[in-house]
């Protein structure tokens, strides 16, 4: 038995924020980060730990919990909290202070092969974010050898359908409402222009 794995699997920890709570301001305020990371993300982690305690999922790593509960009607609560725990950690890492700009060469080449230009890729991400009805996520993914933009509802992500996530933008209202109210488009464009972490996406190409 691998006790290291058991120790690291449960209880799940709230991953540390990779920058200060005011580091994304003014695009995303410290107030938004305070609620989004300190309340919403933390609640998903806390709920997950309560839900898996004493179950077959208690000692599984987060990714395994997600793939093993996806699409199972009697495991919806565990899936939702596990996936949201993972999605938020990935979202914080998809952003950085003074982000935006141009992607590194290896990613730029793939973006141009799939979308034509970096601007066309950003436009597709923004369009997908606006097209997501209600809560969800917008993703840049690697699907076989091609890059694609996909949108998912609620806690769903691309992992359960075999695509490799490169970066994500949270389009739940809690991600932008304090700063942008109903203006999701302004939030998404500001994130793409000023915060998106292309180097992180390039690392995820693997
Ligand atoms: Mn969120």
Short mmCIF file of C-alpha atoms and ligand atoms in Angstrom, two decimals:
data_model
loop_
_atom_site.label_atom_id
_atom_site.label_comp_id
_atom_site.label_asym_id
_atom_site.label_seq_id
_atom_site.Cartn_x
_atom_site.Cartn_y
_atom_site.Cartn_z
CA UNK A 1 0.00 0.00 0.00
CA UNK A 2 1.32 3.41 -0.96
CA UNK A 3 0.83 5.49 2.17
CA UNK A 4 2.24 8.63 0.55
CA UNK A 5 -0.62 8.60 -1.93
CA UNK A 6 -3.16 8.13 0.83
CA UNK A 7 -1.76 11.03 2.83
CA UNK A 8 -1.81 13.35 -0.15
CA UNK A 9 -5.23 12.28 -1.40
CA UNK A 10 -7.45 12.95 1.57
CA UNK A 11 -8.26 15.29 2.99
CA UNK A 12 -7.83 17.43 -0.09
CA UNK A 13 -6.14 20.75 0.48
CA UNK A 14 -7.08 24.13 -0.91
CA UNK A 15 -4.22 24.81 -3.31
CA UNK A 16 -2.37 28.02 -2.57
CA UNK A 17 -3.10 31.03 -4.74
CA UNK A 18 -0.04 31.54 -6.99
CA UNK A 19 -0.04 35.35 -6.37
CA UNK A 20 -1.26 37.89 -3.82
CA UNK A 21 -5.01 38.51 -3.64
CA UNK A 22 -4.57 42.02 -5.09
CA UNK A 23 -2.08 40.99 -7.81
CA UNK A 24 -4.71 40.71 -10.58
CA UNK A 25 -6.22 44.11 -9.84
CA UNK A 26 -7.76 46.08 -11.46
CA UNK A 27 -8.88 43.34 -13.90
CA UNK A 28 -9.94 41.08 -11.01
CA UNK A 29 -10.15 42.83 -7.65
CA UNK A 30 -8.89 41.57 -4.30
CA UNK A 31 -12.55 41.64 -3.23
CA UNK A 32 -13.49 39.15 -5.96
CA UNK A 33 -10.48 36.95 -5.14
CA UNK A 34 -11.43 37.07 -1.47
CA UNK A 35 -14.85 35.58 -2.16
CA UNK A 36 -13.96 33.45 -5.18
CA UNK A 37 -10.86 31.79 -3.73
CA UNK A 38 -11.47 32.26 -0.02
CA UNK A 39 -15.15 31.27 0.01
CA UNK A 40 -16.21 29.50 -3.23
CA UNK A 41 -13.08 27.48 -3.97
CA UNK A 42 -12.56 26.68 -0.28
CA UNK A 43 -16.16 25.48 0.04
CA UNK A 44 -15.73 23.03 -2.85
CA UNK A 45 -12.65 21.55 -1.12
CA UNK A 46 -14.37 21.39 2.28
CA UNK A 47 -17.50 19.81 0.79
CA UNK A 48 -15.44 17.27 -1.14
CA UNK A 49 -13.62 16.19 2.01
CA UNK A 50 -16.93 15.73 3.85
CA UNK A 51 -18.51 13.83 0.96
CA UNK A 52 -15.67 11.35 0.42
CA UNK A 53 -14.88 10.67 4.10
CA UNK A 54 -15.41 6.97 4.79
CA UNK A 55 -16.27 6.14 1.16
CA UNK A 56 -14.41 4.23 -1.57
CA UNK A 57 -13.25 7.63 -2.85
CA UNK A 58 -11.59 8.70 0.41
CA UNK A 59 -8.09 7.65 -0.59
CA UNK A 60 -8.20 8.43 -4.30
CA UNK A 61 -6.34 11.33 -5.90
CA UNK A 62 -8.55 14.17 -7.14
CA UNK A 63 -8.27 13.32 -10.85
CA UNK A 64 -9.37 9.72 -10.22
CA UNK A 65 -12.37 10.88 -8.21
CA UNK A 66 -13.39 13.12 -11.11
CA UNK A 67 -13.06 10.47 -13.81
CA UNK A 68 -14.71 7.77 -11.67
CA UNK A 69 -17.77 9.85 -10.74
CA UNK A 70 -18.35 11.67 -14.05
CA UNK A 71 -21.77 10.93 -15.52
CA UNK A 72 -22.92 8.85 -12.53
CA UNK A 73 -26.27 10.12 -11.31
CA UNK A 74 -25.74 8.87 -7.74
CA UNK A 75 -22.30 10.52 -7.48
CA UNK A 76 -23.22 14.01 -8.70
CA UNK A 77 -22.35 15.83 -5.48
CA UNK A 78 -18.90 14.23 -5.24
CA UNK A 79 -18.25 14.89 -8.93
CA UNK A 80 -19.34 18.54 -8.72
CA UNK A 81 -17.17 19.35 -5.72
CA UNK A 82 -14.16 17.37 -6.97
CA UNK A 83 -14.32 18.88 -10.45
CA UNK A 84 -14.82 22.40 -9.08
CA UNK A 85 -11.83 21.90 -6.76
CA UNK A 86 -9.71 20.91 -9.77
CA UNK A 87 -11.16 23.53 -12.16
CA UNK A 88 -10.45 26.42 -9.79
CA UNK A 89 -6.84 25.37 -9.11
CA UNK A 90 -6.37 25.22 -12.90
CA UNK A 91 -8.07 28.61 -13.37
CA UNK A 92 -5.83 30.41 -10.86
CA UNK A 93 -2.81 29.00 -12.67
CA UNK A 94 -4.23 30.04 -16.06
CA UNK A 95 -3.90 33.69 -14.94
CA UNK A 96 -0.97 35.80 -13.87
CA UNK A 97 -0.26 39.43 -13.06
CA UNK A 98 0.92 41.18 -16.25
CA UNK A 99 -0.24 38.27 -18.38
CA UNK A 100 -1.76 38.49 -21.84
CA UNK A 101 0.59 39.51 -24.63
CA UNK A 102 1.79 36.84 -27.02
CA UNK A 103 2.18 33.09 -26.44
CA UNK A 104 5.62 31.43 -26.54
CA UNK A 105 6.74 30.13 -29.96
CA UNK A 106 5.79 26.47 -29.44
CA UNK A 107 2.21 27.41 -28.52
CA UNK A 108 1.95 30.26 -31.06
CA UNK A 109 2.77 27.82 -33.84
CA UNK A 110 0.02 25.42 -32.71
CA UNK A 111 -2.47 28.27 -32.29
CA UNK A 112 -1.76 29.53 -35.80
CA UNK A 113 -2.12 26.03 -37.22
CA UNK A 114 -5.53 25.60 -35.55
CA UNK A 115 -7.04 29.12 -35.55
CA UNK A 116 -5.00 31.11 -38.09
CA UNK A 117 -3.92 33.84 -35.65
CA UNK A 118 -3.59 34.38 -31.91
CA UNK A 119 -6.31 37.07 -32.16
CA UNK A 120 -8.65 34.56 -33.81
CA UNK A 121 -7.99 32.13 -30.94
CA UNK A 122 -8.74 34.86 -28.37
CA UNK A 123 -11.89 35.77 -30.28
CA UNK A 124 -13.03 32.15 -30.23
CA UNK A 125 -12.41 31.95 -26.47
CA UNK A 126 -14.45 35.14 -25.95
CA UNK A 127 -17.27 33.90 -28.19
CA UNK A 128 -17.43 30.57 -26.35
CA UNK A 129 -17.49 32.40 -23.00
CA UNK A 130 -20.46 34.47 -24.17
CA UNK A 131 -22.22 31.44 -25.67
CA UNK A 132 -22.09 29.47 -22.40
CA UNK A 133 -25.65 29.81 -21.06
CA UNK A 134 -25.48 30.12 -17.28
CA UNK A 135 -22.56 28.91 -15.20
CA UNK A 136 -19.56 27.19 -16.69
CA UNK A 137 -16.07 27.33 -18.11
CA UNK A 138 -14.26 28.18 -21.33
CA UNK A 139 -11.21 26.11 -22.22
CA UNK A 140 -8.35 25.99 -24.67
CA UNK A 141 -7.66 22.27 -25.13
CA UNK A 142 -5.44 19.90 -27.03
CA UNK A 143 -7.62 17.34 -28.82
CA UNK A 144 -5.35 14.80 -30.50
CA UNK A 145 -2.87 17.08 -32.31
CA UNK A 146 -5.24 20.03 -32.75
CA UNK A 147 -6.04 22.94 -30.46
CA UNK A 148 -9.71 23.65 -29.85
CA UNK A 149 -11.88 25.98 -27.80
CA UNK A 150 -14.60 24.24 -25.81
CA UNK A 151 -17.17 25.39 -23.27
CA UNK A 152 -18.58 23.32 -20.43
CA UNK A 153 -21.51 23.85 -18.06
CA UNK A 154 -21.39 23.98 -14.26
CA UNK A 155 -18.57 21.72 -12.99
CA UNK A 156 -17.87 19.86 -16.22
CA UNK A 157 -14.45 20.01 -17.85
CA UNK A 158 -12.68 18.56 -20.86
CA UNK A 159 -10.82 15.86 -18.89
CA UNK A 160 -13.74 13.48 -18.82
CA UNK A 161 -14.01 13.52 -22.62
CA UNK A 162 -10.34 12.76 -23.26
CA UNK A 163 -9.19 16.27 -24.20
CA UNK A 164 -6.18 17.88 -22.55
CA UNK A 165 -6.91 21.25 -20.92
CA UNK A 166 -4.32 23.98 -21.61
CA UNK A 167 -6.01 26.95 -19.93
CA UNK A 168 -9.43 27.94 -18.63
CA UNK A 169 -11.56 30.99 -17.87
CA UNK A 170 -14.23 30.72 -15.18
CA UNK A 171 -17.48 32.20 -16.48
CA UNK A 172 -19.63 31.57 -13.39
CA UNK A 173 -21.11 34.90 -12.29
CA UNK A 174 -19.14 34.70 -9.01
CA UNK A 175 -15.96 35.10 -11.11
CA UNK A 176 -16.88 38.59 -12.35
CA UNK A 177 -20.08 39.96 -10.84
CA UNK A 178 -18.51 42.09 -8.10
CA UNK A 179 -16.23 43.78 -10.65
CA UNK A 180 -18.25 43.69 -13.88
CA UNK A 181 -21.85 42.95 -12.80
CA UNK A 182 -23.56 41.50 -15.91
CA UNK A 183 -20.73 42.43 -18.33
CA UNK A 184 -19.23 38.97 -18.84
CA UNK A 185 -17.76 40.02 -22.18
CA UNK A 186 -15.76 42.87 -20.59
CA UNK A 187 -14.41 40.47 -17.93
CA UNK A 188 -13.39 37.84 -20.49
CA UNK A 189 -11.72 40.33 -22.84
CA UNK A 190 -9.88 42.00 -19.94
CA UNK A 191 -8.65 38.58 -18.77
CA UNK A 192 -7.51 37.61 -22.28
CA UNK A 193 -5.69 40.92 -22.82
CA UNK A 194 -4.12 41.36 -19.37
CA UNK A 195 -4.04 38.17 -17.32
CA UNK A 196 -4.02 35.05 -19.46
CA UNK A 197 -0.93 32.94 -18.75
CA UNK A 198 0.19 31.64 -22.15
CA UNK A 199 3.34 30.08 -20.68
CA UNK A 200 1.18 27.91 -18.42
CA UNK A 201 -0.84 26.79 -21.46
CA UNK A 202 2.39 26.00 -23.32
CA UNK A 203 3.66 23.90 -20.37
CA UNK A 204 0.43 21.91 -20.48
CA UNK A 205 1.07 20.89 -24.09
CA UNK A 206 3.42 18.37 -22.45
MN1 LIG B 1 -15.52 29.90 -9.79
#
